Structures are given as C-alpha cells and as structure tokens.
Coordinates of C-alpha atoms in Angstrom, one line a residue:
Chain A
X1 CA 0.0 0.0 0.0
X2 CA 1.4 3.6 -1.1
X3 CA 2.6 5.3 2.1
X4 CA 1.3 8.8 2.4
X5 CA 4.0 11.8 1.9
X6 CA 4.0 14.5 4.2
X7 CA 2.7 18.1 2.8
X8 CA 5.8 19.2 2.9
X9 CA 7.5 16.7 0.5
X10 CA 4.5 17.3 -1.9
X11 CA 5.7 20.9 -2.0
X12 CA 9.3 20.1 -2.0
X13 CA 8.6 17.7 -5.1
X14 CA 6.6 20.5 -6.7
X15 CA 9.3 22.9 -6.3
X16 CA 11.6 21.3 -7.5
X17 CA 9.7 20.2 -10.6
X18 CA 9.3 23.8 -10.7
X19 CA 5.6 23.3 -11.1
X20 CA 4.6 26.1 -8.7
X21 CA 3.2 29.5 -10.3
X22 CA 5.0 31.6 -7.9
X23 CA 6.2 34.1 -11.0
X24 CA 3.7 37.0 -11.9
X25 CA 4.8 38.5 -15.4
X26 CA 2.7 42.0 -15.3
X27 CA 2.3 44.8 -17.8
X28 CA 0.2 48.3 -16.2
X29 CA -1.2 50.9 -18.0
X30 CA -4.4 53.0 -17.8
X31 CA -7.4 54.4 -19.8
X32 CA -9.1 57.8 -19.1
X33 CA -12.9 57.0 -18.5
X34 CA -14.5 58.6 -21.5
X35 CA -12.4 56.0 -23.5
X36 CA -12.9 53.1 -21.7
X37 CA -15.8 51.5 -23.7
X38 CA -13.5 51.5 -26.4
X39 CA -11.3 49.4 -24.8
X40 CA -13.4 47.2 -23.7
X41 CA -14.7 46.6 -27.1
X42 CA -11.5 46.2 -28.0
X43 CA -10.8 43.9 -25.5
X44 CA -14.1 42.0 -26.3
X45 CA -13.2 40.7 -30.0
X46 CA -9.6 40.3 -28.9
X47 CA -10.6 37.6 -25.8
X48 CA -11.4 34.2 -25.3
X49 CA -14.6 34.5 -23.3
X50 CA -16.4 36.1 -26.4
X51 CA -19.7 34.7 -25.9
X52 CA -20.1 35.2 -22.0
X53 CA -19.0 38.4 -22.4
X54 CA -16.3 40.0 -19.9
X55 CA -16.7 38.7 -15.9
X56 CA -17.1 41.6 -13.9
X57 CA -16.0 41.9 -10.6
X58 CA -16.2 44.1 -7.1
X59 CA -13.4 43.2 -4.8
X60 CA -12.5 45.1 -1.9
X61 CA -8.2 44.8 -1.0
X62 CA -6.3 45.6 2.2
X63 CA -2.6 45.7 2.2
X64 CA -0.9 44.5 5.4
X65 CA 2.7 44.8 6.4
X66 CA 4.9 43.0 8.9
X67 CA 7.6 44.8 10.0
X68 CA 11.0 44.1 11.9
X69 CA 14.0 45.5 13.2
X70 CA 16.8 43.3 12.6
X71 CA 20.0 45.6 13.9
X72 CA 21.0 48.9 13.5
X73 CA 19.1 50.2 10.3
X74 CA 18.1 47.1 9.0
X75 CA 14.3 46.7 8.6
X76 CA 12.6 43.7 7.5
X77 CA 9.1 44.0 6.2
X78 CA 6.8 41.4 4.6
X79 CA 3.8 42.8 2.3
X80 CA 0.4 40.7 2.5
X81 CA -2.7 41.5 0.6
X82 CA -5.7 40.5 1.5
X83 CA -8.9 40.6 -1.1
X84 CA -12.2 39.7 -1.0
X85 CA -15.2 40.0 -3.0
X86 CA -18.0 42.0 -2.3
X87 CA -20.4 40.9 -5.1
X88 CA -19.7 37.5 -4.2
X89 CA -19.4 37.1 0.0
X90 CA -19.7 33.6 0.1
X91 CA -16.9 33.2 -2.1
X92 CA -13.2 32.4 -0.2
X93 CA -10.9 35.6 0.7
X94 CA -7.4 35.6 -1.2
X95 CA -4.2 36.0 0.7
X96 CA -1.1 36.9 -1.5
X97 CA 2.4 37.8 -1.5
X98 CA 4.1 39.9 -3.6
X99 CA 7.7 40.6 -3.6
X100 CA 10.1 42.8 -5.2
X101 CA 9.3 43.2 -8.6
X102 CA 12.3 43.1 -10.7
X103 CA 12.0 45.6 -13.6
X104 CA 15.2 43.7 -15.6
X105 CA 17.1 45.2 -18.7
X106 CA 15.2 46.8 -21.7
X107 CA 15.1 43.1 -23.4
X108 CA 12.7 42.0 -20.9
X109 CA 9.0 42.8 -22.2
X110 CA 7.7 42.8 -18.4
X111 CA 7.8 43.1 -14.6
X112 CA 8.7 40.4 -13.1
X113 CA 7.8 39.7 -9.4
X114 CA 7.7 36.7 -7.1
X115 CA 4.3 35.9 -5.6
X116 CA 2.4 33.2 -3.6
X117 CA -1.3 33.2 -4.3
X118 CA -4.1 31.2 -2.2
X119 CA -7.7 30.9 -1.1
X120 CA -8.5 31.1 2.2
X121 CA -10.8 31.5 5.0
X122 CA -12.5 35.1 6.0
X123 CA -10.5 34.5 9.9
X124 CA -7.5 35.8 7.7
X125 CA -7.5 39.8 8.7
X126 CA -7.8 38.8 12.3
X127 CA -5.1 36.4 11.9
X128 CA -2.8 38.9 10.1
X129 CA -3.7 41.6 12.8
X130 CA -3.0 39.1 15.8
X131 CA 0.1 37.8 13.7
X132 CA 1.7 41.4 14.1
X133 CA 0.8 43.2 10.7
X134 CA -0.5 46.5 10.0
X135 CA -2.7 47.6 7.6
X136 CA -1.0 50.1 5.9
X137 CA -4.0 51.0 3.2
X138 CA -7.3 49.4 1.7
X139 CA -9.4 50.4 -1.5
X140 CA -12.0 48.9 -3.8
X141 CA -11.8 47.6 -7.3
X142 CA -14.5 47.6 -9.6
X143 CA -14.1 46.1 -13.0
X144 CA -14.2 43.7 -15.7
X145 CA -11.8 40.5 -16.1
X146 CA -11.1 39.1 -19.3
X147 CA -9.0 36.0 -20.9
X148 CA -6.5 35.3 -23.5
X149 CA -5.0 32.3 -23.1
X150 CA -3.3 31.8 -19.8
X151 CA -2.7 36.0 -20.0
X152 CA -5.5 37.7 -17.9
X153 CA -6.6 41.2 -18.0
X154 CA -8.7 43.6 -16.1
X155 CA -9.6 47.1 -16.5
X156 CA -10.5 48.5 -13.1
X157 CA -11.6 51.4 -11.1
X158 CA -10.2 52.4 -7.9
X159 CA -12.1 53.4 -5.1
X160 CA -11.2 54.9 -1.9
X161 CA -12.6 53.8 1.4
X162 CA -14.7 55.8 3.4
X163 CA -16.6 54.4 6.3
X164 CA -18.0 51.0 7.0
X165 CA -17.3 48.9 3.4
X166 CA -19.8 46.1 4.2
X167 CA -22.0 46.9 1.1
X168 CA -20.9 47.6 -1.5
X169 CA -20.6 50.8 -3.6
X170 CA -21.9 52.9 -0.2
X171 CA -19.6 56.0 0.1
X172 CA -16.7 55.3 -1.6
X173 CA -15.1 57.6 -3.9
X174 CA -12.9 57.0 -7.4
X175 CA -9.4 57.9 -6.5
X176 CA -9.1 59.4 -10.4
X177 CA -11.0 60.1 -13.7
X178 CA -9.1 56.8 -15.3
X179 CA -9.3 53.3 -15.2
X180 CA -6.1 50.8 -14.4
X181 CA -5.5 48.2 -17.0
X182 CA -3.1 45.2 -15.9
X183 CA -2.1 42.2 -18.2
X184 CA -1.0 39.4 -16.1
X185 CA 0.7 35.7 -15.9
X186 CA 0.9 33.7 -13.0
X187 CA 3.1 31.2 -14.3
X188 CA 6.7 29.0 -12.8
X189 CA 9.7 30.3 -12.9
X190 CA 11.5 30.6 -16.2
X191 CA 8.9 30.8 -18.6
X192 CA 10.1 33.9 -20.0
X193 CA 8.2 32.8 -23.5
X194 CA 5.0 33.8 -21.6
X195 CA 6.8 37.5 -21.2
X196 CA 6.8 37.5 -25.5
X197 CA 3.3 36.9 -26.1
X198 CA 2.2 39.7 -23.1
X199 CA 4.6 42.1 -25.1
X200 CA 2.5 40.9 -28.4
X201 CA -0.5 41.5 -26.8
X202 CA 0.2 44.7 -25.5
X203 CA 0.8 46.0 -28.9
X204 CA -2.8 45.1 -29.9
X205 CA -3.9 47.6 -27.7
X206 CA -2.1 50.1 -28.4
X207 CA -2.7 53.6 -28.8
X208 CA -6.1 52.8 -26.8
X209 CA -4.1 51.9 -24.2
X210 CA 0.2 52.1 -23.4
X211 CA 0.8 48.6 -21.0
X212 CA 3.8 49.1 -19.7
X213 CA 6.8 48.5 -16.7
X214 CA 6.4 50.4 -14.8
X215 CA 9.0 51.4 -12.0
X216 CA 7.7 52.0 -9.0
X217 CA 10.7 53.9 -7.7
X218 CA 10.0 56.4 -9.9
X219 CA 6.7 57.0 -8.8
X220 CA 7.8 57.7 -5.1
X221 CA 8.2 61.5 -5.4
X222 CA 4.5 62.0 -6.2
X223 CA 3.7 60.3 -3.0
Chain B
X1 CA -17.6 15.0 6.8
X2 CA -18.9 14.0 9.8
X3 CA -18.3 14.6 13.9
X4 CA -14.9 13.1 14.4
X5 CA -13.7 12.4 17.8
X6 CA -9.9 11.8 19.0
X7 CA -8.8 9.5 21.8
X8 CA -5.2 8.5 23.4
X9 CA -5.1 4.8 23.4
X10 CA -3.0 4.1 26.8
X11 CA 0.3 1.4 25.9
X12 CA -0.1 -0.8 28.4
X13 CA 3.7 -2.4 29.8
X14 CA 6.1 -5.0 27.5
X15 CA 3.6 -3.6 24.3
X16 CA 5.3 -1.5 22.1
X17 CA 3.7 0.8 19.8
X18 CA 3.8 -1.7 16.3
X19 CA 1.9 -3.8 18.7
X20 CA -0.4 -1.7 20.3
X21 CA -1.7 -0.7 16.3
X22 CA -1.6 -4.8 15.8
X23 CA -4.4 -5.7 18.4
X24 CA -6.3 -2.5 17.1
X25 CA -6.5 -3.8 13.8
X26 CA -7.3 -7.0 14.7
X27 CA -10.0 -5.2 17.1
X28 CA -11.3 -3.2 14.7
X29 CA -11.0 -5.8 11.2
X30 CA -13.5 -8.2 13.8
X31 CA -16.2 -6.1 13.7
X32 CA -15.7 -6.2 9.9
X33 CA -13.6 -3.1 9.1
X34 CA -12.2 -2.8 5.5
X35 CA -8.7 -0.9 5.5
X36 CA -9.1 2.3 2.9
X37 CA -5.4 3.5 2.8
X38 CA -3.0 5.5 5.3
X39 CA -3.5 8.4 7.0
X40 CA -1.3 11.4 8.1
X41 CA -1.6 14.4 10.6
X42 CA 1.5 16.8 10.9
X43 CA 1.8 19.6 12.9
X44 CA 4.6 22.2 13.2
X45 CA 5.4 25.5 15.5
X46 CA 6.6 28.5 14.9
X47 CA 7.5 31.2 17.5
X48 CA 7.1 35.1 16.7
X49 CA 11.0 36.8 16.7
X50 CA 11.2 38.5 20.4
X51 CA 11.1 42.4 18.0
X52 CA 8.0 41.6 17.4
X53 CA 7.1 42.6 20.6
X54 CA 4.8 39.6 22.8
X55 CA 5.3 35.9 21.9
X56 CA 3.2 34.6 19.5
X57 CA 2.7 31.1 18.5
X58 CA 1.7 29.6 14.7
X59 CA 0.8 25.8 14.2
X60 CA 0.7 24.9 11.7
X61 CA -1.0 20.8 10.5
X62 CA -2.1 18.9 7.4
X63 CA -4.6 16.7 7.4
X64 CA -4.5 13.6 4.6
X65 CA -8.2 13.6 4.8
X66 CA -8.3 17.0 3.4
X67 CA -4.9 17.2 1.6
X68 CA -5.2 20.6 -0.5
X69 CA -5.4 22.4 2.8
X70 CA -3.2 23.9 4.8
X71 CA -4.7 24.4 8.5
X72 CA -3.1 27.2 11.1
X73 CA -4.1 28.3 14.3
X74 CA -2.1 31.7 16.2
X75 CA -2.3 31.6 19.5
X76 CA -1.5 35.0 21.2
X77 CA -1.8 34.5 25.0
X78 CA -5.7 35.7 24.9
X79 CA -7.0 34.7 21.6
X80 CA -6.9 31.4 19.4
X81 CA -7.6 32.2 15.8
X82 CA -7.6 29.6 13.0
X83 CA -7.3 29.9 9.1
X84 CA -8.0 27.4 6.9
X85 CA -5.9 28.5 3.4
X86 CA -4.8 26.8 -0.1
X87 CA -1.5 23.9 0.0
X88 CA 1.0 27.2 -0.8
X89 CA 0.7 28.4 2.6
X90 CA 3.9 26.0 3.4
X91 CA 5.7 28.1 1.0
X92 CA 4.2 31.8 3.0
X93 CA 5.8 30.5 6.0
X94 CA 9.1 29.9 4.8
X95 CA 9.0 33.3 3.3
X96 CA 8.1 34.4 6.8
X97 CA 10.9 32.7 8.7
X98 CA 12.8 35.8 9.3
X99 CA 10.2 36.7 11.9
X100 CA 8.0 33.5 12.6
X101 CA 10.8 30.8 13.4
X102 CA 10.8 26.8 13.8
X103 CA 10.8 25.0 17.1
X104 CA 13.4 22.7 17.1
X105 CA 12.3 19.2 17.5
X106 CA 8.4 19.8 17.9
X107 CA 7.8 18.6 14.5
X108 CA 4.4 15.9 15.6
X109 CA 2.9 13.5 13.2
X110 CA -0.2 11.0 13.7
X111 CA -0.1 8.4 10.9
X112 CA -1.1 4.7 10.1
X113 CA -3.7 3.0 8.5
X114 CA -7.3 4.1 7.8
X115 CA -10.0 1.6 8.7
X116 CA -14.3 2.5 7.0
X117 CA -16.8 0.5 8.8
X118 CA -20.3 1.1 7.6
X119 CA -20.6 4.7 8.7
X120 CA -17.4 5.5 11.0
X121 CA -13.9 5.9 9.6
X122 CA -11.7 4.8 12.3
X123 CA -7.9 5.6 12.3
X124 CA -5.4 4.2 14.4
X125 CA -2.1 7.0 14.8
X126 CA 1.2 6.5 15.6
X127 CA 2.6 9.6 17.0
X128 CA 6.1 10.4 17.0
X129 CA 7.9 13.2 17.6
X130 CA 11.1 14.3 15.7
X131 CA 10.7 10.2 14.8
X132 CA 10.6 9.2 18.4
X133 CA 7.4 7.1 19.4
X134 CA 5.2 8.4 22.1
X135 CA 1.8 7.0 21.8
X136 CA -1.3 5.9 20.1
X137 CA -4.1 8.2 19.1
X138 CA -7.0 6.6 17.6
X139 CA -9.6 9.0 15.6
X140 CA -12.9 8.0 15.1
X141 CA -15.5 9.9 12.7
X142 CA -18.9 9.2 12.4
X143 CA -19.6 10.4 9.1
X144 CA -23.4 11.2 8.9
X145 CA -23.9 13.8 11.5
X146 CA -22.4 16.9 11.9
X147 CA -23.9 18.0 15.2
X148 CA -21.9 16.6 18.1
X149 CA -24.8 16.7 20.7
X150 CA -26.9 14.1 18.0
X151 CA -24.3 11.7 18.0
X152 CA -22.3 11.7 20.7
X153 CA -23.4 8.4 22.4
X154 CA -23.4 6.8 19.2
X155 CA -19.8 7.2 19.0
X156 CA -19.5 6.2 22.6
X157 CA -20.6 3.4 23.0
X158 CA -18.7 2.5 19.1
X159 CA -15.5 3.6 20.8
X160 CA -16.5 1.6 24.0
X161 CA -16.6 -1.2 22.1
X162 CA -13.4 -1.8 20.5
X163 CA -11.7 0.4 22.7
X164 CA -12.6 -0.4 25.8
X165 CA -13.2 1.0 29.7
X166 CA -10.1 3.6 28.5
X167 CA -12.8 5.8 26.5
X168 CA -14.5 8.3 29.1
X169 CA -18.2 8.9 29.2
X170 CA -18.1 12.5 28.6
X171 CA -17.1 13.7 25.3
X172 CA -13.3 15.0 24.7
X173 CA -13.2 18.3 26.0
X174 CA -12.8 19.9 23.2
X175 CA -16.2 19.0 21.9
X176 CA -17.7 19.5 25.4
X177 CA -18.1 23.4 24.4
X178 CA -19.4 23.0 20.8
X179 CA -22.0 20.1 21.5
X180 CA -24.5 21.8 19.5
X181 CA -22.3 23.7 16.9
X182 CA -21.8 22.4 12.9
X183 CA -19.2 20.2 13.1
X184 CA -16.2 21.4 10.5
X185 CA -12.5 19.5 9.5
X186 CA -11.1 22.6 11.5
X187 CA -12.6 21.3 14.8
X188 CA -10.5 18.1 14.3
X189 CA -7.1 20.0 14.0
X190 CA -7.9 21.6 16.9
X191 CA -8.2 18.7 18.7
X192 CA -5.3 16.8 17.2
X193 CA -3.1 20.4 18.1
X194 CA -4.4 19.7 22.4
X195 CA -3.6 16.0 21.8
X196 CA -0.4 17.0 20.7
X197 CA 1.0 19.4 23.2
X198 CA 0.1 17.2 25.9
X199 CA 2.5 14.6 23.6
X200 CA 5.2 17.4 23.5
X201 CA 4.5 18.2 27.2
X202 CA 5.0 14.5 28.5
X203 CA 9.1 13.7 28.3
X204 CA 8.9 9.4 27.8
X205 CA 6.2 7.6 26.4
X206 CA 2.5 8.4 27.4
X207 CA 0.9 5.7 28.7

C-alpha cells in the first residue's frame, strides 16, 4: 500500500519540478474614462470569453505589512494583501504575497515579481492583525476580467474607502477620472516565453491603451 | 464529513507501539472493518521573533483527509484564531521565517492506517515526535452527523466497544463546548493540536 507523503514533501517535489506558479509576469497601464468603452470593445473581439462576455468583478483589497528591526538600520518587512469580493461574499478571501518586482534590462518585455497566491478563510484579517501586521492601506476595485489564453486582463476602477465597506458601492469615492488596465501571468519560474506573447498583446492595444513597466521607484516622489 | 472524535489509546507495559496498532486492527477488522489506505496528521510551530514585541505562536497541521489544505491556528496568550488556506501556505511560511521561526524538535505526526466501517472511519495513529514514538491516538468519525450533541453516544458506545473502559463517558473536552455547533475539518485540528502538546508536554512515552 502507497505510504502517504507529508505536505511538505509534496511541496518540496513541486518545487523542484518547478511546477509552482509563484512568478507574476505583469504589464500596467491606464485608460481615461470617457475611453474606456473603447477598450473594452477592444478587449471583447480580442478575448477568449467572447460569448459570455467580460466577468465583472467588485473586490474590496487591504494591504498589510509585517515589519521588523533586525540591527542597526536594517528593517525587515513582509507585504500581504488580503482581497475579498464584495459581489460574491460567500466566495473564499485571497491572501497573496508579492515581492520585489524586478523591472530587468530593456530586453525584458515585463515586470517580473515573485508571488504566492491562495484561497483562504475570511478569519484571515484577524489572523494577520494578531500575527503582528499593519494595515498600511485598503481600497475597492471595480471592474471587468477578461481571458486570452493563460494571460488575464482587467480594467478597473479604484475606489477609496470611506466608512464602513460592508455593502458595497456605499460611500466610496474614485481615486481618479481613469481606469487601471493590468495584463497578467501567473506562471513558474523561467517561462520567459510567456513575457513575449504579453509584449504581443500589448501592442494590440495600443494607442487605446500604453501597458507598460512600470518602475515603482519612480513613482515615489509623487507620494 | 462527519463529527470526528480523537482518543489517546494508553500502551499498556512490555507492548510496544507496532503492537499496540496490531491488536487495534485485529480489534477493529472483527467487527468487519475494510482498511481504505494511510493516513497522516502533521503539525509544526513557529514562534514570533522576540522584535515583534509579545510571543506569539503559529501551528501549523495537514490533514490527509483534506490534503489541498493547509490548516493554522495563532495563538497569542488571549486569543486562538484559525485559518483554513490553499496547499501554498507552506511556501508563506518559509518566506516568513525571518520573523516567525521553527521549534526545534516539535515537529508531531499522527499516521497509520485508515479503517471504513459502515458509517465510521476509524484511524489508528502512531505519533512520534522528531521520529521518536510516544503514543497511540485513535480517531474516530462518524460520518453522517455533523452535530456533536446528536451523536455523541453513538460514538461512545462505538468507541466503547473496541476500545474499551479507557474511552471516558463524557465527550473529549474539546467538543464538550461545541455540543451543539456544525461540526467542521477545522474542529478536528484543533483537537489533534491539544492532543499533541500534551504529547510534547509529556518527556517518555504516554501511557
């Protein structure tokens, strides 16, 4: 009779098969509103899910931090974001962590940043509090998902929070008069191929939209 | 999923645990159990890093029975809090070991073979620690009720029966406080995670 393997081996296995998607190839870029429908349209004859039309979605997102003092100027901090979806309550709560992203030389068509991504229960922001993290912001995301292939793309709008966020669309206010657009691969390790067709696709869109890498550093000063 | 209910089976003198298991199985394939496979129940602890101000502890377990999850309860001096999350959460916490660290040698497992008899699933545990023996835990689940209060003598008087005068008449304590509750897998980590810090507490074998 097969003896059972511990978790752990089973993720050990895994990572060394390099099997995990733990790699999110991502593209950013953003649409003023009164152009929007024409992107989506655009975005509708270019997709897979053609006949269901785009899935549309209302998640609300809070972004936790751990933070350490290792020695003398040395901080260690740990980013976890927590989303759930407000259209959808009985649906699991998400619990992801992204690192670094790694913006790489002009021959590499996208950002490249490690991340673990996993259901879970709705305990998790009391866990997370108790744990020691600190909610550093939240804000809602209202938009459409849509398919091509293993790429996935929304176009969102970005809300603000104000007040109690239980139902949804109550008080909450659109941090700007433009929509974000992301193009995204959750994929293993080393499948830079994936990065090609994303640049591909990215072309398709273009003028409506400009996906792009962007470097966060460079956006600090408007902070 | 049913109510599931966890008992230490005591090792009696000059029986070793391989043996202990043995007369269980015979016990149990009398009464006309089939065996269905293994089963496996790990649990590991981590300790918060003393910057992050009062000590907190993760466990974190796997249960074969429900194998794409990973189970964790924090427990932070006043408050207990479990989350149930996706198999990856293995690969969170090593991401997280600069400020949640390892026990040494408090790795638990539970594991041996997996008995169905009509409507209970019995399991009969080996637990070791760091691979040394230390007992026999023997889980049984009774899989069409999920209220504890509606079932409870049921099980009893099953457990009674192949287990003997060792099983107590009142329910594990555990359960005691959730009689009337919706029994869910998270209730049986909890009571595998008491089970197995008495096991950590107790230095030899416990008997």
């Amino acid at each position: 009779m097969a003896v059972i393997g511990s978790a752990t081996d089973t993720l050990n296995t895994a990572l060394k098969s390099n099997i995990v998607p733990d790699q999110e190839y991502l593209l950013q870029g953003s649409v003023l509103d009164q152009y929007v429908e024409v992107l989506l349209h655009r975005l509708r004859g270019l997709c897979d899910n053609v006949d269901s039309g785009p899935e549309s979605f209302h998640d609300h997102e809070l972004c936790f931090t751990l933070r350490a003092t290792s020695g003398p100027g040395s901080a260690m901090v740990l980013p976890l974001r927590v989303r759930r979806a407000l259209d959808v309550p009985e649906a699991p709560w998400q619990l992801r962590y992204v690192g670094q992203h790694e913006l790489g030389d002009k021959n590499r068509p996208t950002v490249v940043r490690s991340s673990i991504d996993m259901a879970c229960s709705s305990t998790i922001v009391e866990f997370l509090t108790e744990l020691g993290c600190r909610m550093d912001f939240e804000y809602i995301s209202r938009g459409y998902m849509f398919r091509k292939g293993r790429m996935k793309i929304t176009v969102s709008k970005v809300f603000k929070m104000g007040g109690l966020t239980n139902k949804p669309g109550e008080s909450v206010e659109p941090i700007s008069q433009s929509y974000l657009v992301e193009l995204s691969v959750l994929a293993p390790s080393g499948q830079d191929a994936i990065a090609e067709d994303m640049r591909v696709f990215a072309e398709q869109l273009k003028p409506l939209v400009h996906l792009e890498k962007i470097d966060y550093k460079r956006l600090a000063h408007l902070q | 999923m049913g109510v599931t209910v966890l008992q230490q089976f005591p090792i009696v003198e000059n029986r070793t645990g391989p043996l202990t298991i043995d007369l269980l199985t015979k016990r149990i394939s009398a009464l006309g159990a089939t065996q269905q496979g293994q089963f496996l129940v790990d649990c590991e602890t981590f300790t918060s890093i003393q910057q992050l101000g009062h000590q907190r502890t993760v466990h974190v377990l796997h249960n074969s029975e429900q194998p794409a999850t990973v189970f964790s309860i924090l427990e932070t001096g006043t408050k207990t809090i479990p989350l149930a999350t996706d198999g990856l959460f293995d690969l969170l916490m090593t991401k997280m070991n600069n400020f949640y660290t390892a026990k040494k040698q408090t790795k638990v497992e539970s594991k041996g073979p997996r008995f169905e008899i009509g409507d209970f699933l019995v399991k009969l545990g080996s637990v070791t620690i760091t691979q040394n023996f230390k007992g026999v835990l023997v889980e049984v689940e009774y899989k069409p009720c999920v209220v504890p209060a509606m079932c409870w003598e049921l099980m009893r008087e099953f457990l009674q029966g192949f287990l003997g005068s060792s099983v107590p008449n009142t329910p594990p304590a555990y359960l005691q406080n959730r009689m009337q509750e919706i029994y869910t897998p998270i209730d049986t980590i909890h009571q595998y995670l008491e089970q197995f810090t008495m096991y950590r507490k107790s230095p030899g074998m416990r008997t």
